[in-house]
Coordinates of N, CA and C in Angstrom, one line a residue:
M906 N 173.1 -147.3 -53.1 CA 172.5 -146.9 -54.7 C 174.0 -145.1 -54.9
T907 N 174.7 -146.7 -56.0 CA 175.7 -145.0 -56.4 C 175.2 -145.1 -57.8
D908 N 175.9 -143.8 -57.3 CA 176.2 -142.6 -59.4 C 176.9 -142.3 -58.9
T909 N 177.1 -142.6 -60.3 CA 178.6 -142.4 -61.6 C 178.2 -141.4 -62.2
I910 N 179.4 -140.4 -61.9 CA 179.9 -139.0 -62.6 C 180.3 -139.4 -63.1
T911 N 180.7 -137.5 -63.7 CA 182.9 -137.5 -64.9 C 182.5 -136.3 -64.5
L912 N 183.5 -135.9 -64.3 CA 183.6 -134.2 -63.7 C 185.1 -134.0 -64.6
T913 N 184.7 -133.4 -65.5 CA 186.6 -132.1 -66.1 C 186.2 -130.5 -64.5
G914 N 188.4 -130.8 -64.8 CA 188.1 -129.1 -63.4 C 189.7 -129.5 -63.6
L915 N 190.4 -128.5 -62.9 CA 191.9 -127.9 -62.2 C 191.9 -128.8 -61.0
V916 N 193.0 -129.5 -61.5 CA 193.1 -130.2 -60.1 C 194.1 -129.3 -59.2
A917 N 193.6 -128.4 -57.7 CA 193.2 -128.2 -57.2 C 195.0 -128.0 -55.6
T918 N 195.3 -129.1 -55.2 CA 195.4 -128.8 -54.6 C 196.9 -130.2 -55.1
T919 N 197.6 -130.6 -54.0 CA 199.1 -131.0 -54.4 C 198.2 -133.2 -54.4
P920 N 198.3 -133.9 -55.4 CA 197.8 -134.2 -55.0 C 198.5 -136.0 -53.8
R921 N 198.2 -136.1 -53.7 CA 198.7 -136.3 -51.8 C 198.6 -138.0 -51.4
H922 N 199.9 -139.1 -51.4 CA 199.8 -140.4 -51.4 C 199.8 -141.3 -50.2
L923 N 199.2 -141.8 -50.0 CA 199.8 -142.3 -48.7 C 199.5 -144.3 -49.6
V924 N 200.2 -144.6 -48.5 CA 200.0 -146.3 -48.1 C 199.4 -146.1 -47.1
T925 N 198.0 -146.8 -46.9 CA 198.1 -147.8 -45.8 C 198.4 -149.3 -44.2
S926 N 198.5 -149.5 -43.2 CA 199.6 -150.3 -42.9 C 198.6 -151.6 -43.3
E927 N 198.2 -152.1 -44.1 CA 197.0 -153.0 -45.1 C 197.7 -152.4 -46.6
G928 N 199.2 -152.1 -46.4 CA 199.3 -151.6 -48.4 C 198.9 -151.4 -49.4
L929 N 197.1 -150.6 -48.8 CA 196.8 -150.5 -49.8 C 197.0 -148.5 -50.4
P930 N 197.2 -148.4 -51.8 CA 197.7 -147.3 -52.2 C 196.5 -146.2 -51.6
I931 N 196.7 -145.2 -52.5 CA 195.7 -144.3 -51.8 C 196.0 -142.6 -52.7
T932 N 195.4 -142.3 -52.2 CA 196.1 -140.1 -53.6 C 194.7 -140.4 -53.8
S933 N 194.6 -139.0 -53.1 CA 193.6 -137.7 -53.6 C 193.9 -136.7 -53.6
F934 N 193.3 -135.7 -53.9 CA 193.3 -134.0 -54.4 C 192.1 -134.1 -54.6
R935 N 192.2 -132.0 -54.0 CA 190.7 -131.4 -54.1 C 190.9 -131.3 -56.0
L936 N 189.7 -130.9 -56.5 CA 189.1 -131.0 -57.8 C 188.0 -129.6 -57.8
A937 N 188.8 -128.5 -58.9 CA 188.0 -126.9 -58.6 C 187.1 -127.5 -60.1
S938 N 185.5 -128.1 -60.3 CA 185.9 -127.2 -61.8 C 184.2 -126.2 -61.5
T939 N 184.6 -125.6 -62.9 CA 183.3 -124.5 -62.9 C 183.0 -123.7 -64.2
Q940 N 181.4 -124.4 -64.8 CA 181.3 -123.7 -66.0 C 181.6 -123.0 -66.3
R941 N 181.9 -122.6 -67.1 CA 181.6 -121.6 -68.7 C 180.7 -121.7 -69.2
R942 N 179.7 -120.4 -69.4 CA 178.1 -120.1 -70.7 C 178.7 -118.9 -70.7
F943 N 178.7 -118.6 -72.7 CA 178.5 -117.4 -73.1 C 177.0 -116.4 -73.1
D944 N 177.8 -114.8 -72.9 CA 176.6 -114.4 -72.1 C 176.7 -113.8 -73.5
R945 N 175.4 -114.1 -74.2 CA 174.9 -113.3 -75.3 C 174.7 -112.2 -75.1
G946 N 174.5 -110.7 -74.0 CA 174.4 -110.0 -74.1 C 175.6 -109.0 -73.9
R947 N 176.8 -109.8 -73.5 CA 178.7 -109.5 -73.0 C 179.2 -110.2 -74.3
Q948 N 177.7 -110.6 -75.4 CA 179.1 -111.6 -76.6 C 180.5 -111.5 -75.9
S949 N 180.4 -113.1 -74.4 CA 181.2 -113.0 -73.8 C 181.3 -114.5 -72.5
W950 N 182.4 -115.9 -72.8 CA 181.7 -116.6 -72.1 C 182.6 -115.0 -70.2
I951 N 181.7 -116.4 -69.5 CA 181.2 -116.1 -68.3 C 181.3 -116.3 -66.9
D952 N 182.5 -117.4 -66.2 CA 183.1 -117.7 -64.9 C 181.0 -118.4 -64.3
G953 N 180.4 -119.5 -64.1 CA 179.5 -119.7 -63.5 C 180.2 -119.4 -62.0
E954 N 179.7 -120.5 -60.9 CA 180.5 -121.1 -59.2 C 181.0 -122.2 -60.0
T955 N 181.8 -121.8 -58.5 CA 182.9 -122.9 -58.7 C 182.6 -124.1 -58.2
N956 N 182.5 -125.9 -58.5 CA 181.6 -126.5 -57.7 C 183.3 -127.3 -57.0
W957 N 183.5 -127.5 -56.4 CA 184.8 -128.2 -54.6 C 184.0 -129.6 -54.5
Y958 N 185.5 -131.0 -55.3 CA 185.3 -132.5 -55.0 C 186.5 -133.0 -53.9
T959 N 186.3 -133.9 -53.6 CA 187.8 -134.3 -53.0 C 187.9 -135.9 -53.3
V960 N 188.2 -136.4 -55.1 CA 188.4 -136.7 -55.3 C 190.0 -137.9 -55.1
T961 N 189.6 -139.7 -55.0 CA 189.8 -140.4 -53.9 C 190.5 -141.0 -55.2
A962 N 191.1 -141.8 -55.4 CA 191.7 -142.8 -56.3 C 192.6 -143.8 -55.6
F963 N 192.4 -145.0 -55.8 CA 193.2 -146.8 -54.8 C 193.3 -147.9 -55.8
R964 N 194.7 -147.7 -55.2 CA 194.9 -149.5 -56.3 C 195.9 -148.7 -56.5
Q965 N 196.1 -149.2 -57.4 CA 196.7 -148.9 -59.1 C 196.5 -147.7 -59.8
L966 N 195.2 -147.4 -59.7 CA 195.3 -145.8 -59.8 C 196.0 -144.8 -58.8
A967 N 195.7 -145.1 -57.7 CA 196.7 -144.5 -57.5 C 197.8 -144.2 -57.1
I968 N 198.3 -144.5 -57.9 CA 199.9 -145.3 -57.7 C 199.9 -144.0 -59.0
N969 N 199.4 -144.3 -60.1 CA 199.9 -143.7 -61.5 C 199.2 -142.4 -61.2
V970 N 198.8 -142.3 -60.0 CA 198.2 -140.4 -60.6 C 198.7 -140.2 -59.5
V971 N 199.5 -140.5 -58.9 CA 200.7 -139.6 -57.9 C 201.6 -139.5 -58.5
G972 N 201.3 -140.6 -59.8 CA 202.6 -140.0 -60.8 C 202.6 -139.4 -61.8
S973 N 201.4 -138.8 -61.7 CA 201.5 -138.2 -63.7 C 200.5 -136.9 -62.9
I974 N 199.8 -136.6 -62.7 CA 198.6 -135.7 -62.1 C 200.2 -134.7 -60.9
N975 N 199.5 -133.2 -61.9 CA 199.8 -132.6 -60.1 C 198.6 -130.6 -60.3
K976 N 198.9 -130.0 -59.3 CA 198.0 -129.4 -58.9 C 198.8 -128.2 -60.2
G977 N 197.5 -127.7 -61.1 CA 197.5 -127.1 -62.4 C 196.9 -128.0 -63.1
Q978 N 197.3 -129.4 -63.3 CA 196.8 -129.6 -64.5 C 195.3 -129.0 -65.2
R979 N 194.7 -129.2 -65.9 CA 193.0 -130.4 -66.0 C 193.0 -131.8 -67.2
V980 N 192.1 -132.0 -65.6 CA 192.0 -133.4 -66.1 C 190.0 -133.8 -66.2
V981 N 190.3 -135.1 -66.2 CA 188.7 -135.7 -66.3 C 188.8 -136.8 -65.8
V982 N 187.9 -137.3 -64.1 CA 187.4 -137.6 -63.8 C 186.6 -138.6 -63.5
S983 N 186.0 -140.1 -64.0 CA 185.0 -140.2 -64.1 C 185.4 -141.1 -62.5
G984 N 183.9 -141.9 -61.6 CA 183.8 -142.5 -60.5 C 182.8 -142.2 -59.7
K985 N 182.3 -142.8 -58.8 CA 181.7 -142.5 -57.8 C 181.1 -142.0 -57.3
L986 N 180.0 -141.2 -57.1 CA 179.3 -139.6 -56.0 C 179.6 -140.3 -55.2
R987 N 180.3 -139.6 -54.1 CA 179.5 -139.6 -52.4 C 179.4 -138.5 -52.2
I988 N 177.8 -138.1 -51.4 CA 178.2 -137.4 -50.7 C 178.0 -136.9 -49.1
R989 N 178.8 -136.0 -48.6 CA 178.4 -136.5 -46.6 C 178.1 -135.7 -45.7
D990 N 176.9 -135.2 -45.5 CA 177.8 -134.3 -44.0 C 178.1 -134.5 -42.9
W991 N 179.3 -133.1 -42.2 CA 179.5 -133.5 -41.9 C 179.9 -132.4 -39.8
E992 N 180.0 -132.5 -39.0 CA 179.7 -132.0 -37.9 C 181.4 -131.8 -37.0
S993 N 181.9 -130.9 -36.6 CA 182.7 -130.2 -36.1 C 182.2 -129.5 -34.8
G994 N 182.3 -129.2 -33.6 CA 182.0 -128.8 -32.8 C 180.5 -128.1 -33.7
D995 N 180.6 -126.9 -33.5 CA 180.3 -125.7 -33.5 C 179.8 -125.2 -35.2
R996 N 180.9 -126.2 -36.0 CA 181.2 -126.7 -38.0 C 180.2 -127.5 -37.7
A997 N 179.5 -126.8 -38.9 CA 179.2 -128.3 -40.2 C 179.0 -127.7 -41.0
G998 N 179.1 -128.7 -42.5 CA 179.4 -128.7 -43.3 C 178.7 -129.6 -44.1
T999 N 179.1 -130.1 -45.4 CA 179.6 -130.5 -46.4 C 179.8 -131.4 -47.4
T1000 N 180.2 -132.9 -47.1 CA 181.9 -132.8 -48.3 C 180.6 -133.8 -50.2
V1001 N 181.6 -133.4 -50.1 CA 181.6 -134.3 -51.9 C 182.8 -134.9 -52.5
E1002 N 181.9 -136.2 -52.6 CA 183.7 -136.8 -52.6 C 183.1 -137.4 -54.0
V1003 N 185.0 -138.0 -54.7 CA 184.5 -139.2 -55.9 C 185.5 -139.7 -55.7
D1004 N 185.0 -141.7 -55.8 CA 186.2 -142.8 -55.6 C 186.2 -142.6 -57.2
A1005 N 187.6 -142.0 -57.5 CA 188.1 -142.5 -58.8 C 187.6 -144.0 -59.5
D1006 N 187.3 -144.1 -60.9 CA 187.6 -145.5 -61.1 C 188.2 -145.8 -62.8
A1007 N 188.5 -144.0 -63.4 CA 189.5 -143.1 -64.4 C 189.6 -142.3 -64.0
L1008 N 190.6 -141.8 -64.0 CA 191.8 -140.2 -64.3 C 192.4 -140.4 -65.5
G1009 N 192.4 -138.8 -66.7 CA 193.6 -138.6 -66.7 C 193.3 -137.9 -67.4
H1010 N 194.5 -136.6 -68.6 CA 194.3 -135.2 -68.8 C 193.4 -135.2 -69.7
D1011 N 192.9 -133.8 -69.4 CA 191.4 -132.5 -70.2 C 192.0 -132.5 -71.7
L1012 N 192.1 -133.0 -72.3 CA 193.0 -133.1 -74.0 C 192.7 -131.8 -74.7
A1013 N 191.4 -130.6 -73.9 CA 191.2 -130.0 -74.7 C 192.2 -128.9 -74.4
W1014 N 192.3 -129.5 -72.9 CA 193.5 -128.4 -72.7 C 195.2 -128.7 -72.8
G1015 N 195.2 -129.6 -73.8 CA 196.7 -129.7 -73.9 C 197.5 -131.1 -74.2
T1016 N 198.4 -131.7 -74.9 CA 198.4 -133.4 -75.1 C 199.8 -134.1 -73.4
S1017 N 199.7 -135.1 -74.1 CA 199.9 -136.0 -72.3 C 200.1 -137.0 -73.5
V1018 N 201.2 -137.4 -73.0 CA 202.0 -138.9 -73.1 C 202.0 -140.1 -72.2
F1019 N 201.1 -140.9 -73.1 CA 200.9 -141.9 -71.9 C 201.9 -143.5 -72.8
T1020 N 202.5 -144.0 -70.9 CA 203.3 -145.0 -70.2 C 202.5 -146.5 -69.6
R1021 N 202.1 -146.7 -70.3 CA 201.9 -148.1 -70.3 C 202.3 -148.7 -69.5
S1022 N 202.2 -148.4 -67.6 CA 202.3 -150.0 -66.1 C 202.7 -150.4 -66.4
V1023 N 203.3 -151.5 -65.7 CA 203.6 -153.3 -65.7 C 202.0 -152.9 -64.1
S1024 N 201.5 -154.2 -64.6 CA 200.6 -154.2 -63.6 C 201.5 -155.4 -62.8
S1025 N 200.8 -155.6 -61.8 CA 201.9 -156.6 -60.6 C 201.5 -157.8 -60.5
T1026 N 200.0 -158.0 -61.4 CA 198.6 -158.7 -61.0 C 199.2 -159.8 -62.5
V1027 N 199.9 -159.4 -63.5 CA 200.3 -159.5 -64.5 C 201.4 -160.9 -64.1
A1028 N 202.4 -159.7 -64.2 CA 203.9 -160.3 -63.6 C 203.7 -161.2 -63.2
N1029 N 203.1 -161.6 -62.4 CA 202.4 -162.9 -61.0 C 201.9 -164.1 -61.9
D1030 N 201.5 -163.4 -62.9 CA 200.0 -165.0 -63.3 C 201.0 -165.9 -63.3
A1031 N 200.3 -167.0 -62.7 CA 201.4 -168.0 -62.2 C 201.2 -169.4 -64.0
D1032 N 200.1 -168.0 -64.8 CA 199.6 -169.3 -65.3 C 201.6 -169.2 -67.2
L1033 N 202.1 -167.2 -67.1 CA 202.8 -167.5 -68.1 C 204.0 -167.7 -66.9
P1034 N 204.7 -168.6 -68.3 CA 206.1 -168.4 -67.6 C 206.9 -167.2 -67.7
S1035 N 207.2 -166.9 -66.0 CA 208.0 -166.2 -65.3 C 209.1 -165.4 -67.0
D1036 N 210.1 -165.6 -67.6 CA 210.7 -164.6 -68.5 C 209.7 -164.5 -69.5
R1037 N 208.5 -164.4 -69.4 CA 207.7 -164.1 -70.7 C 206.5 -163.6 -70.6
A1038 N 206.3 -163.0 -69.0 CA 205.4 -161.9 -68.6 C 205.6 -161.2 -69.2
A1039 N 207.1 -160.0 -69.0 CA 207.1 -159.5 -69.2 C 207.1 -158.5 -71.4
V1040 N 207.6 -159.8 -71.9 CA 207.2 -159.4 -73.3 C 205.6 -159.7 -73.4
L1041 N 204.9 -160.5 -72.7 CA 202.9 -160.3 -73.4 C 202.9 -158.4 -72.5
E1042 N 203.9 -158.0 -71.3 CA 202.7 -156.9 -71.2 C 203.8 -155.4 -71.4
G1043 N 204.7 -156.0 -72.3 CA 205.0 -154.6 -73.6 C 204.3 -154.9 -74.4
D1044 N 204.5 -153.8 -75.3 CA 204.1 -153.1 -76.9 C 204.5 -154.0 -77.3
D1045 N 204.8 -154.4 -78.7 CA 204.9 -155.2 -80.2 C 205.9 -155.0 -79.4
E1046 N 207.1 -156.0 -80.5 CA 208.0 -155.3 -80.2 C 208.8 -154.7 -81.0
S1047 N 208.2 -154.2 -82.6 CA 208.7 -152.9 -82.7 C 208.2 -151.5 -82.5
D1048 N 207.5 -151.8 -81.1 CA 207.3 -150.3 -80.2 C 208.3 -150.2 -79.6
A1049 N 209.3 -151.9 -79.4 CA 210.2 -152.0 -77.8 C 211.4 -151.5 -78.7
S1050 N 211.1 -151.6 -80.4 CA 212.7 -151.8 -80.7 C 212.8 -149.6 -81.5
A1051 N 211.7 -149.1 -81.0 CA 211.8 -148.0 -81.5 C 212.4 -147.7 -80.6
E1052 N 211.8 -147.8 -79.2 CA 212.6 -147.0 -77.7 C 213.9 -147.2 -77.7
G1053 N 213.7 -148.6 -77.8 CA 216.0 -148.2 -78.2 C 216.3 -149.9 -77.0
S1054 N 214.8 -149.9 -76.8 CA 215.6 -151.0 -75.9 C 216.2 -152.3 -76.5
E1055 N 216.8 -153.0 -75.7 CA 216.1 -154.0 -76.7 C 215.9 -155.5 -76.7
S1056 N 214.9 -156.4 -77.9 CA 214.6 -156.7 -78.3 C 214.5 -157.2 -79.4
S1057 N 214.5 -159.0 -78.5 CA 215.0 -160.1 -79.5 C 214.3 -160.1 -80.5
D1058 N 215.6 -161.6 -81.5 CA 215.0 -161.1 -82.5 C 213.9 -162.1 -82.4
S1059 N 212.5 -162.4 -83.8 CA 211.6 -163.0 -83.8 C 211.8 -164.8 -83.5
S1060 N 212.6 -165.1 -84.0 CA 213.0 -166.6 -83.5 C 213.7 -167.1 -82.8
D1061 N 213.2 -166.4 -81.5 CA 213.8 -166.7 -80.3 C 213.2 -167.6 -79.4
S1062 N 211.5 -166.2 -80.0 CA 210.7 -167.9 -79.6 C 210.5 -168.3 -80.1
L1063 N 211.3 -169.8 -81.6 CA 210.7 -170.2 -82.4 C 211.6 -171.0 -82.1
T1064 N 211.4 -172.5 -82.1 CA 212.0 -173.4 -81.3 C 211.8 -174.6 -83.3
D1065 N 213.3 -175.0 -83.8 CA 212.7 -175.3 -84.8 C 212.0 -174.5 -85.7
G1066 N 211.7 -173.5 -86.0 CA 210.2 -173.6 -86.3 C 208.9 -173.5 -86.2
E1067 N 209.2 -173.6 -85.0 CA 207.6 -174.1 -84.0 C 207.5 -173.2 -83.2
P1068 N 206.0 -172.9 -82.7 CA 206.0 -171.8 -81.7 C 206.2 -172.3 -80.3
D1069 N 206.1 -171.6 -79.6 CA 206.5 -171.4 -77.8 C 205.2 -172.2 -77.2
D1070 N 204.8 -173.8 -77.1 CA 203.3 -173.9 -76.3 C 203.1 -172.3 -75.9
E1071 N 204.0 -172.3 -74.7 CA 203.4 -171.6 -73.6 C 203.4 -169.9 -73.6
L1072 N 204.7 -169.7 -74.8 CA 204.1 -168.1 -75.2 C 202.3 -168.5 -75.8
A1073 N 202.5 -169.1 -77.0 CA 201.5 -169.4 -77.6 C 200.4 -169.3 -76.7
A1074 N 200.1 -170.3 -75.5 CA 199.4 -170.0 -74.8 C 198.6 -168.7 -74.1
A1075 N 199.5 -168.5 -74.0 CA 199.3 -167.0 -73.4 C 198.7 -165.7 -73.8
R1076 N 199.7 -165.6 -74.4 CA 198.7 -164.9 -75.9 C 197.6 -164.9 -75.5
A1077 N 197.1 -166.4 -76.9 CA 195.7 -166.3 -76.2 C 195.0 -166.8 -75.4
K1078 N 195.0 -165.7 -74.0 CA 194.9 -165.5 -73.2 C 194.4 -164.2 -72.4
R1079 N 195.3 -163.3 -74.0 CA 194.8 -162.2 -74.0 C 194.2 -161.2 -74.7
P1080 N 193.6 -160.4 -73.2 CA 192.2 -159.5 -74.4 C 192.5 -159.7 -75.7
V1081 N 191.2 -159.0 -76.7 CA 191.6 -158.2 -78.1 C 190.9 -157.4 -78.5
E1082 N 191.2 -156.5 -78.5 CA 191.1 -154.6 -78.9 C 191.2 -154.5 -80.0
V1083 N 189.6 -154.0 -80.1 CA 187.9 -153.3 -81.0 C 188.7 -152.2 -81.4
A1084 N 188.3 -151.7 -81.7 CA 188.3 -150.8 -82.0 C 187.1 -150.5 -83.2
V1085 N 186.4 -149.1 -81.9 CA 185.1 -148.9 -82.1 C 185.1 -148.0 -82.1
P1086 N 184.1 -147.6 -84.1 CA 183.9 -146.6 -84.5 C 183.4 -145.2 -83.2
F1087 N 183.4 -143.9 -83.3 CA 183.0 -142.4 -82.7 C 181.4 -142.3 -83.8

């Protein structure tokens, strides 16, 4: 049985990144999560006990974590909870681990700037023409030109007023974004 958990806390150690001999990127760090509560008698907030977790991210998430998360930052982590008992000679203990599915800055404590990373699976997709994959991965042309990058005129993808069939087919395969009200 797999338990899913969402945590908020403080990154307590510098994220450690490694790549296995099979090429699997892994990033891990320790997360300190302290619950706070309001004490009506004292009329102030008090800290409860701190829970410690080892957070591990794999693949593209691991690469993005090592480039985005630093020690001392507040984050939100969602993933699979694993609790393991261990023994080493005369010492024994319990380790609580989270295999992260999603991870990001906790915006209740500050602001963050998002930069979309290019997925190697989309860029290497055989269905997409190689020179068009980068166009599909980027944001709208208006965003690209606002960032100062070179963007071609939309007429480049048109031949005598007709849409490029490869580009139209690739765009049709893109997921549709739907706004969901809270």
